[in-house]
GROMACS .gro file of C-alpha atoms in nm:
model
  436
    1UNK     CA    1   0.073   5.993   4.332
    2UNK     CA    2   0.154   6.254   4.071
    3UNK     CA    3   0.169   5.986   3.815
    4UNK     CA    4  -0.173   5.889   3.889
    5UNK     CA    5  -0.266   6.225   3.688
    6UNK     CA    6  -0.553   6.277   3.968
    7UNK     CA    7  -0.766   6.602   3.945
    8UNK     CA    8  -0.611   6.813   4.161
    9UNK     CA    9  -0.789   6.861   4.470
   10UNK     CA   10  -0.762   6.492   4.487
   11UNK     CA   11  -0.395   6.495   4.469
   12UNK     CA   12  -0.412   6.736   4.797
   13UNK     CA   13  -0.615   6.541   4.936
   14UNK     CA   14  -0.443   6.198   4.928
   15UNK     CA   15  -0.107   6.403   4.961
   16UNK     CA   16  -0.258   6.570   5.274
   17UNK     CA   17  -0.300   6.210   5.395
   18UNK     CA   18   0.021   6.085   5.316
   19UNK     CA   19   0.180   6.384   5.518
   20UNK     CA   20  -0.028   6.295   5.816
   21UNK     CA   21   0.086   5.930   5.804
   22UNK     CA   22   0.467   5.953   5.770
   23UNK     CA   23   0.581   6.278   5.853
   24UNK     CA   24   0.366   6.334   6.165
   25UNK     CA   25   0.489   6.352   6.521
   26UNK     CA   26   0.283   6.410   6.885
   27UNK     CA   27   0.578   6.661   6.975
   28UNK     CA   28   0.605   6.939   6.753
   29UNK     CA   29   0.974   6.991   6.858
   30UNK     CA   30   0.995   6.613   6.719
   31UNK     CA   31   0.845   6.660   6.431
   32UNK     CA   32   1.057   6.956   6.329
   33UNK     CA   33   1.408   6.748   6.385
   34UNK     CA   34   1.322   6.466   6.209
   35UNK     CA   35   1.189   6.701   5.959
   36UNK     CA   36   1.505   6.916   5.938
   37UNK     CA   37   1.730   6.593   5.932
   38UNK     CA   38   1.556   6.348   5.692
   39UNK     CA   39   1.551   6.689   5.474
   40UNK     CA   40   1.932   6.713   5.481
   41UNK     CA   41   2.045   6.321   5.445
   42UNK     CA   42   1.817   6.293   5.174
   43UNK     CA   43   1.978   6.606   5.017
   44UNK     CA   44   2.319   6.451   5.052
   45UNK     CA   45   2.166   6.158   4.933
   46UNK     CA   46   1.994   6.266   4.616
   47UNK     CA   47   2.292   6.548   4.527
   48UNK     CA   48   2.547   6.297   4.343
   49UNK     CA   49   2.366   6.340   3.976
   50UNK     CA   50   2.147   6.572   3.798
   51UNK     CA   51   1.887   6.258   3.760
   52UNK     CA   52   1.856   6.240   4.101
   53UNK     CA   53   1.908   6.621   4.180
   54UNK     CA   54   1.612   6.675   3.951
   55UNK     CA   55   1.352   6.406   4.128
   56UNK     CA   56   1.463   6.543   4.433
   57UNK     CA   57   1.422   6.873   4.340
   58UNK     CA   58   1.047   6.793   4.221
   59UNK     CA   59   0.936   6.628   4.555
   60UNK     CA   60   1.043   6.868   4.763
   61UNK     CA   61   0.908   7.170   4.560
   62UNK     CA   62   0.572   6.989   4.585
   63UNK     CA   63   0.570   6.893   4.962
   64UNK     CA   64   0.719   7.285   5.063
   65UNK     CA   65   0.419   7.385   4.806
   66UNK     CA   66   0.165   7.155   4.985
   67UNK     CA   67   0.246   7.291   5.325
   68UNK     CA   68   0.249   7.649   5.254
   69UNK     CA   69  -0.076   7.636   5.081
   70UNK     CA   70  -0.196   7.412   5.404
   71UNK     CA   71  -0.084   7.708   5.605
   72UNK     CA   72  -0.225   7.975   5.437
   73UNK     CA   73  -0.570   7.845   5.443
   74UNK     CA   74  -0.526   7.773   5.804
   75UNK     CA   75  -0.454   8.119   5.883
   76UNK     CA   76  -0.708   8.396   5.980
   77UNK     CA   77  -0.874   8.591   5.728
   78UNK     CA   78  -0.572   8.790   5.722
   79UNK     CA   79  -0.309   8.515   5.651
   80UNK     CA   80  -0.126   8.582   5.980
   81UNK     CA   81   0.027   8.242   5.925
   82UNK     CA   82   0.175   8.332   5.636
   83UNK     CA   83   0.303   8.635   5.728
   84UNK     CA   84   0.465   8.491   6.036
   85UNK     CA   85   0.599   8.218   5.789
   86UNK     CA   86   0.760   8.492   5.547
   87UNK     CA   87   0.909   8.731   5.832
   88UNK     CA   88   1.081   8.452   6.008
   89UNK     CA   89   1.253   8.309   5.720
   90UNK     CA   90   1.360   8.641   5.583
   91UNK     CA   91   1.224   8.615   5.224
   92UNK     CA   92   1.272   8.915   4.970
   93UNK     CA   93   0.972   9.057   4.872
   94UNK     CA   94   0.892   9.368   4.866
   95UNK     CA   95   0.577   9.492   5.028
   96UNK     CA   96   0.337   9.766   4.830
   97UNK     CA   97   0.261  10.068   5.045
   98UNK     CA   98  -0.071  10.198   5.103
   99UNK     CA   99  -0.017  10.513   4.899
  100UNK     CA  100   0.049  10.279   4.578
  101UNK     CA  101  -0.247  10.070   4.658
  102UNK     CA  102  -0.475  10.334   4.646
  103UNK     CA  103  -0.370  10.480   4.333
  104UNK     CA  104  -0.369  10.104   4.173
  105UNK     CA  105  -0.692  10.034   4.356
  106UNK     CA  106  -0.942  10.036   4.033
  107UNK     CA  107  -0.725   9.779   3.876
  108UNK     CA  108  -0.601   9.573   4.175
  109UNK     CA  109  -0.965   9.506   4.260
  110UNK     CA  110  -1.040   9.418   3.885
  111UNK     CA  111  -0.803   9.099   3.900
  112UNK     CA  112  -1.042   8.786   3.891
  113UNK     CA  113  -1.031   8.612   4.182
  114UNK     CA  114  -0.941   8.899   4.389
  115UNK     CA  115  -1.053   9.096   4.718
  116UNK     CA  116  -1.407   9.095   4.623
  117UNK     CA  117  -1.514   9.427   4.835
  118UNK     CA  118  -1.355   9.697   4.940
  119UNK     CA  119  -1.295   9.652   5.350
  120UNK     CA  120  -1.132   9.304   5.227
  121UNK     CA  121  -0.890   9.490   4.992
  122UNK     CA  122  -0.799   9.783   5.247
  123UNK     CA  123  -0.693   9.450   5.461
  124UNK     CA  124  -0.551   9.262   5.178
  125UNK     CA  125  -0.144   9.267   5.189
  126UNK     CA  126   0.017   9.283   4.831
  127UNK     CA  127   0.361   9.246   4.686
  128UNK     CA  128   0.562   9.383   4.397
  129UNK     CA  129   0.763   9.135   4.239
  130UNK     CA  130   0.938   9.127   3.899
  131UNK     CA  131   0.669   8.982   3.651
  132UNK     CA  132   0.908   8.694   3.522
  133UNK     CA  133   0.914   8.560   3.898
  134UNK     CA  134   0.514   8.581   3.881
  135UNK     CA  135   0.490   8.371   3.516
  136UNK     CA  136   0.247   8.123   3.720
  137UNK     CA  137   0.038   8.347   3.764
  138UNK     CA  138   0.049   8.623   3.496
  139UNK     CA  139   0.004   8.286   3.256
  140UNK     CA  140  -0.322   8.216   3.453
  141UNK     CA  141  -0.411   8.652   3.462
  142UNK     CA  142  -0.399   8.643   3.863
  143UNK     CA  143  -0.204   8.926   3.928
  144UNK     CA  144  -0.165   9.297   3.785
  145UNK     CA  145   0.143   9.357   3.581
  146UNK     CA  146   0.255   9.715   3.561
  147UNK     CA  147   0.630   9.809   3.392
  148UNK     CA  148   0.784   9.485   3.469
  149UNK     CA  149   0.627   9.425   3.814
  150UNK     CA  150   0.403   9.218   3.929
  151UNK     CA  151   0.149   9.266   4.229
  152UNK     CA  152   0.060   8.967   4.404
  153UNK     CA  153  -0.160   8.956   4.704
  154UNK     CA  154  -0.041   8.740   4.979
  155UNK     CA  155  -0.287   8.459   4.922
  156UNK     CA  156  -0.103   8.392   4.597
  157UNK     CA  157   0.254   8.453   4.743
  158UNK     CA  158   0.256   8.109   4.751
  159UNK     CA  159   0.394   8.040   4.374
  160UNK     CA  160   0.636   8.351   4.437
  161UNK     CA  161   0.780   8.190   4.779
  162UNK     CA  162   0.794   7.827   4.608
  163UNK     CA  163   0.974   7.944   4.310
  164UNK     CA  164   1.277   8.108   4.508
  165UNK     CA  165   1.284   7.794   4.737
  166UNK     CA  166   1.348   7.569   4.434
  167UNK     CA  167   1.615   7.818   4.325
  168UNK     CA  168   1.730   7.858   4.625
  169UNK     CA  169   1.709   7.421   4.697
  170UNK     CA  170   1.864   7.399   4.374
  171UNK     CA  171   2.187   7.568   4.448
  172UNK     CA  172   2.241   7.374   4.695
  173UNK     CA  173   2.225   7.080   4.527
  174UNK     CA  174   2.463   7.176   4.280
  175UNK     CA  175   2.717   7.292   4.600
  176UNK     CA  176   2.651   6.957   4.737
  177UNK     CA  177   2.753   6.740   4.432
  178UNK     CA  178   3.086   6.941   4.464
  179UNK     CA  179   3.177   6.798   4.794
  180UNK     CA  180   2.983   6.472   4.770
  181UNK     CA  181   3.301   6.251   4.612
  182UNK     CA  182   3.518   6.383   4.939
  183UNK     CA  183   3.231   6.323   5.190
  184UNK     CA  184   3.175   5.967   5.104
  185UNK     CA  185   3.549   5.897   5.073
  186UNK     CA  186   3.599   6.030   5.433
  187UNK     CA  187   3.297   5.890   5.600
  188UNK     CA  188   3.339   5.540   5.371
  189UNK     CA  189   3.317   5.295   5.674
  190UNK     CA  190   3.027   5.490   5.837
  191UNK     CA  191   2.746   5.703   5.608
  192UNK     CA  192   2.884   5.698   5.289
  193UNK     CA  193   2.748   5.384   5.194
  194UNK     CA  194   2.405   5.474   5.279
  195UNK     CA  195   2.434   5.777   5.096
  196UNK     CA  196   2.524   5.592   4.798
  197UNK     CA  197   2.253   5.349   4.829
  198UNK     CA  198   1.970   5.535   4.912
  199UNK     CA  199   1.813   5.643   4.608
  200UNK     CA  200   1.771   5.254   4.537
  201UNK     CA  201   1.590   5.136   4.845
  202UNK     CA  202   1.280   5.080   4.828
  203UNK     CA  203   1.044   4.983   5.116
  204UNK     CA  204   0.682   5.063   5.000
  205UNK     CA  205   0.429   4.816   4.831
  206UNK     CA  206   0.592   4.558   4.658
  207UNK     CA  207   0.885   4.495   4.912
  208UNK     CA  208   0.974   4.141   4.960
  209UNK     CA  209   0.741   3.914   5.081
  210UNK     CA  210   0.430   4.177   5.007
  211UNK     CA  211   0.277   3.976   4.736
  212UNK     CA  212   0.064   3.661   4.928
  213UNK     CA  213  -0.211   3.426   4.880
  214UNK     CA  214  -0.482   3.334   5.089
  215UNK     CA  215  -0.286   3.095   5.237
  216UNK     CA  216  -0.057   3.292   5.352
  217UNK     CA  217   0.211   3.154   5.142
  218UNK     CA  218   0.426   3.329   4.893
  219UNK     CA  219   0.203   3.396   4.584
  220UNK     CA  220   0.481   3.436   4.317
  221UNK     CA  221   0.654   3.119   4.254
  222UNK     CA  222   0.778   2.948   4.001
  223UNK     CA  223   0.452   2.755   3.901
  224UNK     CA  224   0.236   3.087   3.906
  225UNK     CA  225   0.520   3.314   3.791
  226UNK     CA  226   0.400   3.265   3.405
  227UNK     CA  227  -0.002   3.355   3.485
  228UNK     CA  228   0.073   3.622   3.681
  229UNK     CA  229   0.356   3.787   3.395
  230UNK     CA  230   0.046   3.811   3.187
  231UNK     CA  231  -0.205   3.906   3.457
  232UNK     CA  232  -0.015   4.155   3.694
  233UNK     CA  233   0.357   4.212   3.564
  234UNK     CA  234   0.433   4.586   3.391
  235UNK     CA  235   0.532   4.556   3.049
  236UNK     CA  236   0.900   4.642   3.174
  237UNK     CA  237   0.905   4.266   3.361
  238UNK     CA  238   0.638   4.113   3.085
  239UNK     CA  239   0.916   4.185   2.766
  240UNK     CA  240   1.176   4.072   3.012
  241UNK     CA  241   0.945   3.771   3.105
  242UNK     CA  242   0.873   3.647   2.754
  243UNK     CA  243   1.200   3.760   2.673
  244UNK     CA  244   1.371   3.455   2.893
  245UNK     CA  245   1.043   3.213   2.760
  246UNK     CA  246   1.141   3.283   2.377
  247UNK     CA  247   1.540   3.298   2.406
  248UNK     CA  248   1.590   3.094   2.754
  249UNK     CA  249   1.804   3.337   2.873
  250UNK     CA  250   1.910   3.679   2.957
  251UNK     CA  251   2.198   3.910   2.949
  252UNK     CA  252   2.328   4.045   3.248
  253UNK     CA  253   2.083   4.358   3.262
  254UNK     CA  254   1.818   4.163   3.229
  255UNK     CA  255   1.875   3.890   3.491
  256UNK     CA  256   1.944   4.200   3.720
  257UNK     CA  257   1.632   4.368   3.676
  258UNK     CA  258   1.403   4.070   3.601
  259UNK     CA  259   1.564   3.919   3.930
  260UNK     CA  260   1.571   4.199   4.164
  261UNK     CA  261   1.196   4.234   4.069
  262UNK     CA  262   1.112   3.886   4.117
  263UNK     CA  263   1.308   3.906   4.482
  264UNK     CA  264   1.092   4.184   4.529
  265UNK     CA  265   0.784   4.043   4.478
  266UNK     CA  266   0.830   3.775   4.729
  267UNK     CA  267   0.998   3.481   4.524
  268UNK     CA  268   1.187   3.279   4.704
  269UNK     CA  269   1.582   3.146   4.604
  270UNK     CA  270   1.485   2.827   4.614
  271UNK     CA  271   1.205   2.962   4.363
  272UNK     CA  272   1.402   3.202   4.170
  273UNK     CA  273   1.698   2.967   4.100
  274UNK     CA  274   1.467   2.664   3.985
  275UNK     CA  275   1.195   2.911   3.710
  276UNK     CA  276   1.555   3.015   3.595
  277UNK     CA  277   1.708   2.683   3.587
  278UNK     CA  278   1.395   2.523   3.392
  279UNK     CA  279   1.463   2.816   3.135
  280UNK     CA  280   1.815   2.811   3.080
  281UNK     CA  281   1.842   2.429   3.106
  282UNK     CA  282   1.661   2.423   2.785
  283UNK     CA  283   1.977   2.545   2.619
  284UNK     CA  284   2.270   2.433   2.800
  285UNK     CA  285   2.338   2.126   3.095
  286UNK     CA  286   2.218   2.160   3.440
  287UNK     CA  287   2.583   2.179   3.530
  288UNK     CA  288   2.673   2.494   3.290
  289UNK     CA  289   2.373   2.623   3.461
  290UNK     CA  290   2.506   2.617   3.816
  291UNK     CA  291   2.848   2.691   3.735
  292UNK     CA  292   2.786   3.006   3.585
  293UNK     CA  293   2.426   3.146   3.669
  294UNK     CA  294   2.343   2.977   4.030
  295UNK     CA  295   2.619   3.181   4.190
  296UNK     CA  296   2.446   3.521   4.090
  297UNK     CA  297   2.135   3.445   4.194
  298UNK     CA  298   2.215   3.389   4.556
  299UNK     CA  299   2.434   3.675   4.526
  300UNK     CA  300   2.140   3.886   4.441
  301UNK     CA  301   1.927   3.727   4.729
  302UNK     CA  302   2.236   3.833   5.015
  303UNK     CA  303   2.365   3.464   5.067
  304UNK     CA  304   2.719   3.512   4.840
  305UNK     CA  305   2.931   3.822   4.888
  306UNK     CA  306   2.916   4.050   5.096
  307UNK     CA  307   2.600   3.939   5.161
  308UNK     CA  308   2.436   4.277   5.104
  309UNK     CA  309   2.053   4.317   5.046
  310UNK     CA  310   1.992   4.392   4.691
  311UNK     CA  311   1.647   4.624   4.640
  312UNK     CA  312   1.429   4.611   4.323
  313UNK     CA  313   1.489   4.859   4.063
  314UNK     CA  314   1.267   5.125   4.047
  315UNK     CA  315   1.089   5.309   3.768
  316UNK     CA  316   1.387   5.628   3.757
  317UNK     CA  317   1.686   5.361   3.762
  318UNK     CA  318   1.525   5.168   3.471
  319UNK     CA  319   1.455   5.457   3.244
  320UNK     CA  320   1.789   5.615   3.289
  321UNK     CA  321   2.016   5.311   3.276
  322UNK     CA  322   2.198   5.136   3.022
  323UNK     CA  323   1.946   5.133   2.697
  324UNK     CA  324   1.877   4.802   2.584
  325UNK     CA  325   2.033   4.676   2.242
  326UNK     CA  326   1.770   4.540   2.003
  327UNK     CA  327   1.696   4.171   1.949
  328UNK     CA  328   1.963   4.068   2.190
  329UNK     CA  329   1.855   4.228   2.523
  330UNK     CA  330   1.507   4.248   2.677
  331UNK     CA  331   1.598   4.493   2.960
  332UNK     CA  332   1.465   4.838   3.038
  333UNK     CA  333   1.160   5.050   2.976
  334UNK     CA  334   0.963   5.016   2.653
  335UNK     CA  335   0.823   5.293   2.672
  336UNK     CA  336   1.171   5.493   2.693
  337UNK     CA  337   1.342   5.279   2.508
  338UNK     CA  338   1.117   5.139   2.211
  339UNK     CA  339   1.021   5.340   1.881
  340UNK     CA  340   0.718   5.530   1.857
  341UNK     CA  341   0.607   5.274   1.588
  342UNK     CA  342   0.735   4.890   1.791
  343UNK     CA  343   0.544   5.045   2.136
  344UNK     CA  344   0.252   5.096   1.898
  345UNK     CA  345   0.252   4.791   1.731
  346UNK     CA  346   0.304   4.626   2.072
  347UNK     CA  347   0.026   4.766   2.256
  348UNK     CA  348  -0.202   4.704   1.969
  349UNK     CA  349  -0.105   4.305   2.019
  350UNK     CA  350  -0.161   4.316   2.310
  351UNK     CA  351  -0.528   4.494   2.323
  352UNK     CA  352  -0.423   4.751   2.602
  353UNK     CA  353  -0.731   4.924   2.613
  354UNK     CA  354  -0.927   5.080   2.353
  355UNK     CA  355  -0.740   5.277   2.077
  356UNK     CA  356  -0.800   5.621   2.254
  357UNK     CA  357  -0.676   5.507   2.567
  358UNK     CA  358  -0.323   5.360   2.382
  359UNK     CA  359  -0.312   5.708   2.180
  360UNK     CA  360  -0.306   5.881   2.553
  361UNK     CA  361  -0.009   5.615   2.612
  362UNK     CA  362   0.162   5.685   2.335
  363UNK     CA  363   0.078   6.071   2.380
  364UNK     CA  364   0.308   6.063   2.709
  365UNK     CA  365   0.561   5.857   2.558
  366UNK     CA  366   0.612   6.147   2.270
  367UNK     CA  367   0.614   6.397   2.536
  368UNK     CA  368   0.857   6.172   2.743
  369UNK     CA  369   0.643   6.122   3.031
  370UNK     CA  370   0.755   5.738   3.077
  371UNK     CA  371   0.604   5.707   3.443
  372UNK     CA  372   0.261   5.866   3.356
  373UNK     CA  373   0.245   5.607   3.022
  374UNK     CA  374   0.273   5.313   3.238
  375UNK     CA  375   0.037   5.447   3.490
  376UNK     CA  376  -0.214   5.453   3.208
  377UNK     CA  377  -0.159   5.133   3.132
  378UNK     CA  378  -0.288   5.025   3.471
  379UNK     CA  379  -0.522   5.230   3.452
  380UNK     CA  380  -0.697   5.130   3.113
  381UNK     CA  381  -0.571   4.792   3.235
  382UNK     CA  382  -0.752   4.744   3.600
  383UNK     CA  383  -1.111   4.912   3.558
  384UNK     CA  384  -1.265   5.118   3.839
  385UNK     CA  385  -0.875   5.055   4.061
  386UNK     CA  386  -0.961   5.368   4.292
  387UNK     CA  387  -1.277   5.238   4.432
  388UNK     CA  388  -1.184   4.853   4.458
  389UNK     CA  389  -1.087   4.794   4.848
  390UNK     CA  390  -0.727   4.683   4.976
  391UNK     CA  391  -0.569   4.797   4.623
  392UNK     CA  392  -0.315   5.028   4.736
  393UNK     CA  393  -0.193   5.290   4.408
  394UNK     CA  394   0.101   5.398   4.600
  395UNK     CA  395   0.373   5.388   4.358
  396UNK     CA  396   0.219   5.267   4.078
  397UNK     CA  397   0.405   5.436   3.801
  398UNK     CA  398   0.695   5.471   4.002
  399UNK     CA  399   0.786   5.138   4.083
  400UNK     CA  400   0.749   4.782   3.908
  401UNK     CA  401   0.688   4.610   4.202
  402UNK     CA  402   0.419   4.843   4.337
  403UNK     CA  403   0.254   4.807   3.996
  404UNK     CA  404   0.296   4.434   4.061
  405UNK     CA  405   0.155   4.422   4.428
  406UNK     CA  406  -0.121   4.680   4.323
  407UNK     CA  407  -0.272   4.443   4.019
  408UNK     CA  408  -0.252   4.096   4.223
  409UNK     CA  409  -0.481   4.272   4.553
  410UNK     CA  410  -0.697   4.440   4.255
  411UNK     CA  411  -0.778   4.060   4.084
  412UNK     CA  412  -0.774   3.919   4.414
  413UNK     CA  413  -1.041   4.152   4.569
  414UNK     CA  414  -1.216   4.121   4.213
  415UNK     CA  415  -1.172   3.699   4.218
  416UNK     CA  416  -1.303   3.740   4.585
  417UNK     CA  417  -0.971   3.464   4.669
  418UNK     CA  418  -0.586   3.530   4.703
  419UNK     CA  419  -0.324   3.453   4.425
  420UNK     CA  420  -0.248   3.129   4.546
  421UNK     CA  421  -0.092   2.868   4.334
  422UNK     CA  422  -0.397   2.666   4.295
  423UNK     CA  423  -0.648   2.969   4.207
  424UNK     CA  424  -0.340   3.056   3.913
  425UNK     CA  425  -0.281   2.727   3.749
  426UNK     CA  426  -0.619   2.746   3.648
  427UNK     CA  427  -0.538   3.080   3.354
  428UNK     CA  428  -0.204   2.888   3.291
  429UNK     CA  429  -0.321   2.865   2.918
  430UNK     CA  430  -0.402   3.208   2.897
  431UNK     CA  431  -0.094   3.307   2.783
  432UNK     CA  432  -0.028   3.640   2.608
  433UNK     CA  433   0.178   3.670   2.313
  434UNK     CA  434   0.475   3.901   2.316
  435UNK     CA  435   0.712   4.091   2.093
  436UNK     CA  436   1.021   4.306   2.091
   0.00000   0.00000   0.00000
């Protein structure tokens, strides 16, 4: 959701939502295990590199932010929630007494936002904290500073008591990393694997067998899978597309990603291995085809092997693997890894929205915001998404295949039919040129 760039009492909103809908249990005592536990396997999980210690890091910041805020305006008047919160888990922070209250009193009460008469600022708790813990709010002129502390009433503890969590979350990640090599060596044949593997699963939209027609049949095959590349496909899996149309082939990145996605989506082997088969054939023998491609493919779809289940990449794995090299491989995210000036020239040929909206693209690219770029794009790209019903945003930005899934139920509900292959074959001509 937070590359959606909603206005922020949205964000809580849809946040408060998702909480509700996967992290909810009847039984509190429930709901605080699996709560506790997921917390800790996904730490072990998400400990093994600084990319992944750092998107960990970032979600959980945000959900312990979400929650304490959810508390405090639950509480009475008085915050008693909160205060119960921050004497059972033994936080530092120094309380101010009443005797320093009253003699800051004039100035306390001056803060904007503050107690706003004076029986609600006798019963209003503050804090002295050093100021550079407080930068949140001194930035924003919430608090009073006075030599080198800052005093925060409880209501805005909040930023205080989510800063030292991410310190605190972030040492532990750092500890963990330590151990993590002789963890999964001793627990190889049991968790270790998982461990490994679970920053790469991926079961939200755009899982296999998510993208259908109204038929109820698969809607990405290989007769549609050229309309819908230029109808519904990110420009990660559009260059990597028109990529395999131009050269009839891919290197081994790019049949990875391009692949996994197209598993994702809902293609089929027998679909995957005949659109790449009519590609590649152009350029060598059927034979040379199934001697040295075929075998990968059904690799990739569990049937070779070890027959594991291979998940679609998703947005972080892209942008921080292998860089693509130019001209020969089509792999990777353009908006990482092109120039400021081929990403322009690209977006202009391909009339993503209207100049301002590319210079807001190219604005996050610069500022190497990747994820919120390509959520623009979707954005400029499917008019009026929010409001259109069934189109679930969920990862869009985050994932290819949930940008995928997200565009075909947005020109489905628009079309008023399903992406079927008979309602596609009709824009087969309106093909979109492409360029590296």
């Amino acid at each position: 959701m937070k590359t959606r760039n909603l206005p922020p009492e949205t964000f809580r909103t849809q946040l408060d939502a998702s909480i509700k809908a996967n992290l909810t249990s009847t039984q509190q005592k429930h709901k605080t295990k699996l709560d506790v536990a997921s917390h800790f396997i996904l730490r072990a999980a998400y400990c093994r590199t600084e990319d992944l210690r750092r998107w960990f890091l970032a979600q959980e910041c945000r959900l312990f932010r979400q929650r304490l805020e959810n508390l405090s305006r639950s509480s009475s008047t008085n915050n008693s929630g909160l205060r119960e919160f921050l004497a059972n888990n033994d936080f530092d922070l120094d309380p101010v007494s009443r005797q320093e209250k009253e003699r800051l009193s004039d100035k306390l009460q001056k803060v904007p936002g503050g107690p706003t008469s004076p029986g609600e600022f006798i019963n209003t708790q503050y804090y002295r904290v050093p100021f550079v813990q407080a930068l949140e709010l001194v930035s924003r002129r919430e608090c009073y500073v006075e030599k080198g502390q800052a005093y925060v009433p409880l209501a805005r503890i909040v930023s205080i008591v989510a800063a030292k969590f991410r310190v605190a979350l972030s040492k532990s990640l750092a500890l963990a990393a330590g151990v993590f090599g002789q963890v999964a060596h001793d627990e190889a044949s049991r968790i270790g694997p998982l461990l490994k593997s679970m920053n790469s699963q991926y079961t939200g939209p755009g899982a296999p067998n998510a993208v259908m027609g109204t038929d109820g049949e698969n809607a990405l095959t290989a007769a549609t899978v050229d309309a819908l590349a230029d109808q519904s496909m990110p420009l990660c899996m559009q260059q990597l597309h028109q990529g395999l149309k131009r050269d009839h082939k891919l290197k081994h990145q790019g049949r990875l990603q391009f692949g996994l996605f197209l598993k994702g989506a809902g293609m089929s082997l027998e679909e995957h291995t005949l659109f790449f088969q009519r590609e590649f054939t152009r350029i060598m023998t059927s034979e040379q085809f199934n001697k040295s491609y075929s075998y990968s493919i059904r690799h990739m779809h569990g049937k070779e092997g070890k027959r594991a289940s291979y998940t679609p990449y998703n947005c972080m794995k892209i942008i921080f693997g292998n860089p693509p090299q130019s001209g020969v491989e089509h792999h990777g995210c353009p908006y990482k890894h092109f120039d400021d000036q081929n990403l322009s020239a690209l977006l202009t040929k391909l009339k993503i929205g209207s100049v301002a909206d590319r210079d807001v693209i190219m604005s996050h690219k610069k500022d190497g915001n990747f994820q919120l770029a390509c959520a623009k794009h979707f954005e400029v790209s499917h008019p009026s998404a929010t409001s259109v019903d069934g189109v679930n945003l969920d990862g869009v930005g985050n994932h290819p295949n949930a940008w995928f899934s997200a565009s075909v139920s947005y020109h489905n509900a628009k079309n008023g039919g399903g992406a079927s292959s008979s309602s596609i074959e009709l824009k087969q001509g309106q093909g979109v040129a492409m360029a590296m």
